[in-house]
mmCIF file of N, CA and C in Angstrom:
data_model
loop_
_atom_site.group_PDB
_atom_site.id
_atom_site.type_symbol
_atom_site.label_atom_id
_atom_site.label_comp_id
_atom_site.label_asym_id
_atom_site.label_seq_id
_atom_site.Cartn_x
_atom_site.Cartn_y
_atom_site.Cartn_z
ATOM 1 N N UNK A 1 -0.910 6.462 -20.327
ATOM 2 C CA UNK A 1 -1.143 7.767 -19.785
ATOM 3 C C UNK A 1 -0.754 7.830 -18.308
ATOM 4 N N UNK A 2 -1.241 6.866 -17.499
ATOM 5 C CA UNK A 2 -0.882 6.826 -16.097
ATOM 6 C C UNK A 2 0.293 5.871 -15.908
ATOM 7 N N UNK A 3 1.208 6.246 -15.039
ATOM 8 C CA UNK A 3 2.314 5.352 -14.726
ATOM 9 C C UNK A 3 1.862 4.365 -13.669
ATOM 10 N N UNK A 4 2.364 3.164 -13.746
ATOM 11 C CA UNK A 4 1.993 2.105 -12.813
ATOM 12 C C UNK A 4 2.671 2.355 -11.470
ATOM 13 N N UNK A 5 1.872 2.414 -10.417
ATOM 14 C CA UNK A 5 2.395 2.602 -9.074
ATOM 15 C C UNK A 5 1.974 1.442 -8.194
ATOM 16 N N UNK A 6 2.730 1.233 -7.151
ATOM 17 C CA UNK A 6 2.385 0.202 -6.182
ATOM 18 C C UNK A 6 2.549 0.781 -4.781
ATOM 19 N N UNK A 7 1.770 0.270 -3.859
ATOM 20 C CA UNK A 7 1.794 0.785 -2.496
ATOM 21 C C UNK A 7 2.760 0.004 -1.623
ATOM 22 N N UNK A 8 3.370 0.703 -0.679
ATOM 23 C CA UNK A 8 4.230 0.056 0.305
ATOM 24 C C UNK A 8 3.912 0.633 1.680
ATOM 25 N N UNK A 9 4.155 -0.171 2.691
ATOM 26 C CA UNK A 9 4.003 0.245 4.080
ATOM 27 C C UNK A 9 5.401 0.283 4.688
ATOM 28 N N UNK A 10 5.771 1.412 5.257
ATOM 29 C CA UNK A 10 7.089 1.584 5.861
ATOM 30 C C UNK A 10 6.893 1.724 7.366
ATOM 31 N N UNK A 11 7.384 0.752 8.106
ATOM 32 C CA UNK A 11 7.319 0.788 9.566
ATOM 33 C C UNK A 11 8.521 1.568 10.069
ATOM 34 N N UNK A 12 8.288 2.590 10.894
ATOM 35 C CA UNK A 12 9.355 3.499 11.319
ATOM 36 C C UNK A 12 9.438 3.563 12.832
ATOM 37 N N UNK A 13 10.579 4.012 13.329
ATOM 38 C CA UNK A 13 10.761 4.225 14.751
ATOM 39 C C UNK A 13 10.616 5.701 15.111
ATOM 40 N N UNK A 14 10.848 6.596 14.151
ATOM 41 C CA UNK A 14 10.739 8.033 14.386
ATOM 42 C C UNK A 14 9.808 8.622 13.332
ATOM 43 N N UNK A 15 8.631 9.041 13.755
ATOM 44 C CA UNK A 15 7.609 9.523 12.822
ATOM 45 C C UNK A 15 8.002 10.868 12.218
ATOM 46 N N UNK A 16 8.634 11.745 12.992
ATOM 47 C CA UNK A 16 9.024 13.055 12.474
ATOM 48 C C UNK A 16 10.074 12.919 11.377
ATOM 49 N N UNK A 17 11.035 12.047 11.572
ATOM 50 C CA UNK A 17 12.048 11.831 10.540
ATOM 51 C C UNK A 17 11.427 11.213 9.294
ATOM 52 N N UNK A 18 10.459 10.337 9.487
ATOM 53 C CA UNK A 18 9.785 9.714 8.353
ATOM 54 C C UNK A 18 9.021 10.755 7.552
ATOM 55 N N UNK A 19 8.323 11.641 8.245
ATOM 56 C CA UNK A 19 7.551 12.667 7.555
ATOM 57 C C UNK A 19 8.459 13.591 6.747
ATOM 58 N N UNK A 20 9.646 13.814 7.224
ATOM 59 C CA UNK A 20 10.555 14.720 6.555
ATOM 60 C C UNK A 20 11.278 14.072 5.370
ATOM 61 N N UNK A 21 11.678 12.803 5.496
ATOM 62 C CA UNK A 21 12.566 12.191 4.513
ATOM 63 C C UNK A 21 11.888 11.299 3.482
ATOM 64 N N UNK A 22 10.702 10.783 3.750
ATOM 65 C CA UNK A 22 10.081 9.817 2.841
ATOM 66 C C UNK A 22 9.522 10.442 1.568
ATOM 67 N N UNK A 23 9.313 11.749 1.551
ATOM 68 C CA UNK A 23 8.750 12.412 0.367
ATOM 69 C C UNK A 23 9.636 12.263 -0.867
ATOM 70 N N UNK A 24 10.943 12.147 -0.686
ATOM 71 C CA UNK A 24 11.832 12.050 -1.850
ATOM 72 C C UNK A 24 11.844 10.666 -2.492
ATOM 73 N N UNK A 25 11.241 9.674 -1.829
ATOM 74 C CA UNK A 25 11.221 8.319 -2.371
ATOM 75 C C UNK A 25 9.916 7.957 -3.059
ATOM 76 N N UNK A 26 8.862 8.722 -2.809
ATOM 77 C CA UNK A 26 7.578 8.444 -3.421
ATOM 78 C C UNK A 26 6.511 9.366 -2.862
ATOM 79 N N UNK A 27 5.271 9.053 -3.158
ATOM 80 C CA UNK A 27 4.146 9.855 -2.721
ATOM 81 C C UNK A 27 3.626 9.301 -1.396
ATOM 82 N N UNK A 28 3.812 10.051 -0.317
ATOM 83 C CA UNK A 28 3.362 9.615 1.011
ATOM 84 C C UNK A 28 1.867 9.879 1.106
ATOM 85 N N UNK A 29 1.117 8.821 1.338
ATOM 86 C CA UNK A 29 -0.336 8.921 1.402
ATOM 87 C C UNK A 29 -0.833 9.156 2.823
ATOM 88 N N UNK A 30 -0.255 8.470 3.789
ATOM 89 C CA UNK A 30 -0.720 8.551 5.168
ATOM 90 C C UNK A 30 0.411 8.200 6.114
ATOM 91 N N UNK A 31 0.479 8.906 7.235
ATOM 92 C CA UNK A 31 1.444 8.593 8.292
ATOM 93 C C UNK A 31 0.679 8.430 9.598
ATOM 94 N N UNK A 32 0.838 7.275 10.231
ATOM 95 C CA UNK A 32 0.181 7.008 11.506
ATOM 96 C C UNK A 32 1.154 7.297 12.639
ATOM 97 N N UNK A 33 0.800 8.274 13.460
ATOM 98 C CA UNK A 33 1.648 8.609 14.605
ATOM 99 C C UNK A 33 1.517 7.572 15.710
ATOM 100 N N UNK A 34 0.325 7.005 15.830
ATOM 101 C CA UNK A 34 0.072 6.049 16.900
ATOM 102 C C UNK A 34 0.730 4.695 16.634
ATOM 103 N N UNK A 35 0.614 4.197 15.407
ATOM 104 C CA UNK A 35 1.144 2.867 15.086
ATOM 105 C C UNK A 35 2.517 2.905 14.424
ATOM 106 N N UNK A 36 3.053 4.078 14.158
ATOM 107 C CA UNK A 36 4.401 4.268 13.621
ATOM 108 C C UNK A 36 4.602 3.597 12.260
ATOM 109 N N UNK A 37 3.764 3.961 11.300
ATOM 110 C CA UNK A 37 3.970 3.495 9.940
ATOM 111 C C UNK A 37 3.569 4.585 8.959
ATOM 112 N N UNK A 38 4.056 4.444 7.733
ATOM 113 C CA UNK A 38 3.702 5.364 6.663
ATOM 114 C C UNK A 38 3.262 4.536 5.462
ATOM 115 N N UNK A 39 2.136 4.922 4.879
ATOM 116 C CA UNK A 39 1.660 4.291 3.652
ATOM 117 C C UNK A 39 2.026 5.205 2.506
ATOM 118 N N UNK A 40 2.689 4.660 1.498
ATOM 119 C CA UNK A 40 3.133 5.483 0.389
ATOM 120 C C UNK A 40 3.070 4.729 -0.919
ATOM 121 N N UNK A 41 3.075 5.477 -2.018
ATOM 122 C CA UNK A 41 3.054 4.917 -3.358
ATOM 123 C C UNK A 41 4.364 5.242 -4.052
ATOM 124 N N UNK A 42 4.918 4.246 -4.749
ATOM 125 C CA UNK A 42 6.145 4.424 -5.526
ATOM 126 C C UNK A 42 5.925 3.860 -6.921
ATOM 127 N N UNK A 43 6.787 4.234 -7.851
ATOM 128 C CA UNK A 43 6.700 3.708 -9.202
ATOM 129 C C UNK A 43 7.018 2.213 -9.193
ATOM 130 N N UNK A 44 6.210 1.427 -9.883
ATOM 131 C CA UNK A 44 6.384 -0.029 -9.893
ATOM 132 C C UNK A 44 7.683 -0.435 -10.574
ATOM 133 N N UNK A 45 8.145 0.340 -11.539
ATOM 134 C CA UNK A 45 9.378 -0.003 -12.250
ATOM 135 C C UNK A 45 10.607 0.166 -11.355
ATOM 136 N N UNK A 46 10.528 1.043 -10.352
ATOM 137 C CA UNK A 46 11.663 1.280 -9.455
ATOM 138 C C UNK A 46 11.405 0.762 -8.044
ATOM 139 N N UNK A 47 10.522 -0.194 -7.899
ATOM 140 C CA UNK A 47 10.117 -0.668 -6.573
ATOM 141 C C UNK A 47 11.279 -1.300 -5.818
ATOM 142 N N UNK A 48 12.020 -2.191 -6.449
ATOM 143 C CA UNK A 48 13.105 -2.891 -5.755
ATOM 144 C C UNK A 48 14.196 -1.933 -5.293
ATOM 145 N N UNK A 49 14.567 -0.990 -6.153
ATOM 146 C CA UNK A 49 15.598 -0.018 -5.779
ATOM 147 C C UNK A 49 15.132 0.876 -4.636
ATOM 148 N N UNK A 50 13.871 1.283 -4.684
ATOM 149 C CA UNK A 50 13.337 2.149 -3.644
ATOM 150 C C UNK A 50 13.268 1.428 -2.304
ATOM 151 N N UNK A 51 12.864 0.165 -2.312
ATOM 152 C CA UNK A 51 12.786 -0.605 -1.063
ATOM 153 C C UNK A 51 14.178 -0.782 -0.464
ATOM 154 N N UNK A 52 15.165 -1.044 -1.290
ATOM 155 C CA UNK A 52 16.540 -1.185 -0.779
ATOM 156 C C UNK A 52 17.040 0.122 -0.166
ATOM 157 N N UNK A 53 16.730 1.236 -0.807
ATOM 158 C CA UNK A 53 17.146 2.532 -0.268
ATOM 159 C C UNK A 53 16.425 2.846 1.036
ATOM 160 N N UNK A 54 15.143 2.504 1.109
ATOM 161 C CA UNK A 54 14.390 2.767 2.327
ATOM 162 C C UNK A 54 14.890 1.921 3.493
ATOM 163 N N UNK A 55 15.280 0.694 3.233
ATOM 164 C CA UNK A 55 15.748 -0.187 4.307
ATOM 165 C C UNK A 55 17.082 0.282 4.884
ATOM 166 N N UNK A 56 17.827 1.061 4.137
ATOM 167 C CA UNK A 56 19.101 1.582 4.623
ATOM 168 C C UNK A 56 18.940 2.774 5.560
ATOM 169 N N UNK A 57 17.760 3.400 5.574
ATOM 170 C CA UNK A 57 17.549 4.558 6.428
ATOM 171 C C UNK A 57 17.537 4.141 7.892
ATOM 172 N N UNK A 58 18.100 4.964 8.782
ATOM 173 C CA UNK A 58 18.237 4.548 10.180
ATOM 174 C C UNK A 58 16.921 4.456 10.951
ATOM 175 N N UNK A 59 15.898 5.172 10.542
ATOM 176 C CA UNK A 59 14.636 5.169 11.278
ATOM 177 C C UNK A 59 13.633 4.157 10.747
ATOM 178 N N UNK A 60 13.991 3.390 9.708
ATOM 179 C CA UNK A 60 13.080 2.415 9.108
ATOM 180 C C UNK A 60 13.306 1.050 9.743
ATOM 181 N N UNK A 61 12.217 0.458 10.259
ATOM 182 C CA UNK A 61 12.288 -0.881 10.841
ATOM 183 C C UNK A 61 12.057 -1.961 9.793
ATOM 184 N N UNK A 62 10.975 -1.802 9.010
ATOM 185 C CA UNK A 62 10.589 -2.832 8.053
ATOM 186 C C UNK A 62 9.827 -2.183 6.913
ATOM 187 N N UNK A 63 9.932 -2.762 5.705
ATOM 188 C CA UNK A 63 9.198 -2.286 4.538
ATOM 189 C C UNK A 63 8.400 -3.457 3.981
ATOM 190 N N UNK A 64 7.078 -3.254 3.820
ATOM 191 C CA UNK A 64 6.200 -4.280 3.254
ATOM 192 C C UNK A 64 5.558 -3.733 1.992
ATOM 193 N N UNK A 65 5.447 -4.567 0.967
ATOM 194 C CA UNK A 65 4.785 -4.110 -0.253
ATOM 195 C C UNK A 65 3.333 -4.548 -0.252
ATOM 196 N N UNK A 66 2.518 -3.793 -0.949
ATOM 197 C CA UNK A 66 1.094 -4.073 -1.018
ATOM 198 C C UNK A 66 0.812 -4.997 -2.196
ATOM 199 N N UNK A 67 -0.069 -5.950 -1.993
ATOM 200 C CA UNK A 67 -0.469 -6.876 -3.053
ATOM 201 C C UNK A 67 -1.847 -6.542 -3.591
ATOM 202 N N UNK A 68 -2.296 -5.324 -3.392
ATOM 203 C CA UNK A 68 -3.648 -4.950 -3.783
ATOM 204 C C UNK A 68 -3.859 -5.021 -5.289
ATOM 205 N N UNK A 69 -2.872 -4.633 -6.082
ATOM 206 C CA UNK A 69 -3.058 -4.659 -7.539
ATOM 207 C C UNK A 69 -3.006 -6.068 -8.112
ATOM 208 N N UNK A 70 -2.658 -7.063 -7.310
ATOM 209 C CA UNK A 70 -2.638 -8.440 -7.775
ATOM 210 C C UNK A 70 -3.908 -9.210 -7.400
ATOM 211 N N UNK A 71 -4.768 -8.604 -6.608
ATOM 212 C CA UNK A 71 -6.010 -9.245 -6.182
ATOM 213 C C UNK A 71 -7.061 -9.059 -7.261
ATOM 214 N N UNK A 72 -7.787 -10.121 -7.533
ATOM 215 C CA UNK A 72 -8.848 -10.069 -8.530
ATOM 216 C C UNK A 72 -10.009 -9.232 -7.999
ATOM 217 N N UNK A 73 -10.415 -8.226 -8.776
ATOM 218 C CA UNK A 73 -11.487 -7.333 -8.329
ATOM 219 C C UNK A 73 -12.736 -7.446 -9.185
ATOM 220 N N UNK A 74 -12.710 -8.277 -10.226
ATOM 221 C CA UNK A 74 -13.894 -8.493 -11.049
ATOM 222 C C UNK A 74 -14.465 -9.855 -10.704
ATOM 223 N N UNK A 75 -15.733 -9.864 -10.349
ATOM 224 C CA UNK A 75 -16.366 -11.088 -9.879
ATOM 225 C C UNK A 75 -17.452 -11.512 -10.861
ATOM 226 N N UNK A 76 -17.666 -12.797 -10.943
ATOM 227 C CA UNK A 76 -18.755 -13.324 -11.768
ATOM 228 C C UNK A 76 -19.649 -14.173 -10.870
ATOM 229 N N UNK A 77 -20.937 -14.026 -11.053
ATOM 230 C CA UNK A 77 -21.855 -14.791 -10.214
ATOM 231 C C UNK A 77 -22.351 -15.995 -11.017
ATOM 232 N N UNK A 78 -21.887 -17.148 -10.644
ATOM 233 C CA UNK A 78 -22.312 -18.390 -11.273
ATOM 234 C C UNK A 78 -23.512 -18.995 -10.546
ATOM 235 N N UNK A 79 -23.825 -18.466 -9.386
ATOM 236 C CA UNK A 79 -24.930 -18.986 -8.598
ATOM 237 C C UNK A 79 -26.213 -18.243 -8.977
ATOM 238 N N UNK A 80 -27.343 -18.929 -8.938
ATOM 239 C CA UNK A 80 -28.608 -18.253 -9.261
ATOM 240 C C UNK A 80 -29.000 -17.253 -8.169
ATOM 241 N N UNK A 81 -29.776 -16.283 -8.550
ATOM 242 C CA UNK A 81 -30.227 -15.258 -7.621
ATOM 243 C C UNK A 81 -31.308 -15.835 -6.710
ATOM 244 N N UNK A 82 -31.091 -15.801 -5.389
ATOM 245 C CA UNK A 82 -32.012 -16.400 -4.432
ATOM 246 C C UNK A 82 -32.951 -15.378 -3.803
ATOM 247 N N UNK A 83 -32.940 -14.164 -4.266
ATOM 248 C CA UNK A 83 -33.780 -13.150 -3.631
ATOM 249 C C UNK A 83 -35.265 -13.420 -3.852
ATOM 250 N N UNK A 84 -35.632 -14.060 -4.928
ATOM 251 C CA UNK A 84 -37.055 -14.313 -5.166
ATOM 252 C C UNK A 84 -37.619 -15.350 -4.189
ATOM 253 N N UNK A 85 -36.792 -16.181 -3.567
ATOM 254 C CA UNK A 85 -37.244 -17.165 -2.596
ATOM 255 C C UNK A 85 -37.540 -16.528 -1.244
ATOM 256 N N UNK A 86 -36.938 -15.379 -0.960
ATOM 257 C CA UNK A 86 -37.072 -14.766 0.341
ATOM 258 C C UNK A 86 -38.042 -13.593 0.358
ATOM 259 N N UNK A 87 -38.715 -13.336 -0.735
ATOM 260 C CA UNK A 87 -39.689 -12.238 -0.751
ATOM 261 C C UNK A 87 -41.072 -12.773 -0.369
ATOM 262 N N UNK A 88 -41.918 -11.865 0.078
ATOM 263 C CA UNK A 88 -43.264 -12.280 0.510
ATOM 264 C C UNK A 88 -44.198 -12.384 -0.623
#
């Protein structure tokens, strides 16, 4: 039902040009005027092609991909609960 997306950070030299042109490559989530970067989501199946196209743009300094979807988010507690030792 949902298409798989991945996040990328695009470091730019011109924020106005980034705001205008990055919409055609994916969903722009946030643009930082102070730190000169844009956080955006692109389709995971077209990630490599999109990164290559973004790196060719004149106002783009660097493109970094997010590893958030590869981080384990389900935790198991193998340690016993110590809260009963600290209660009065």
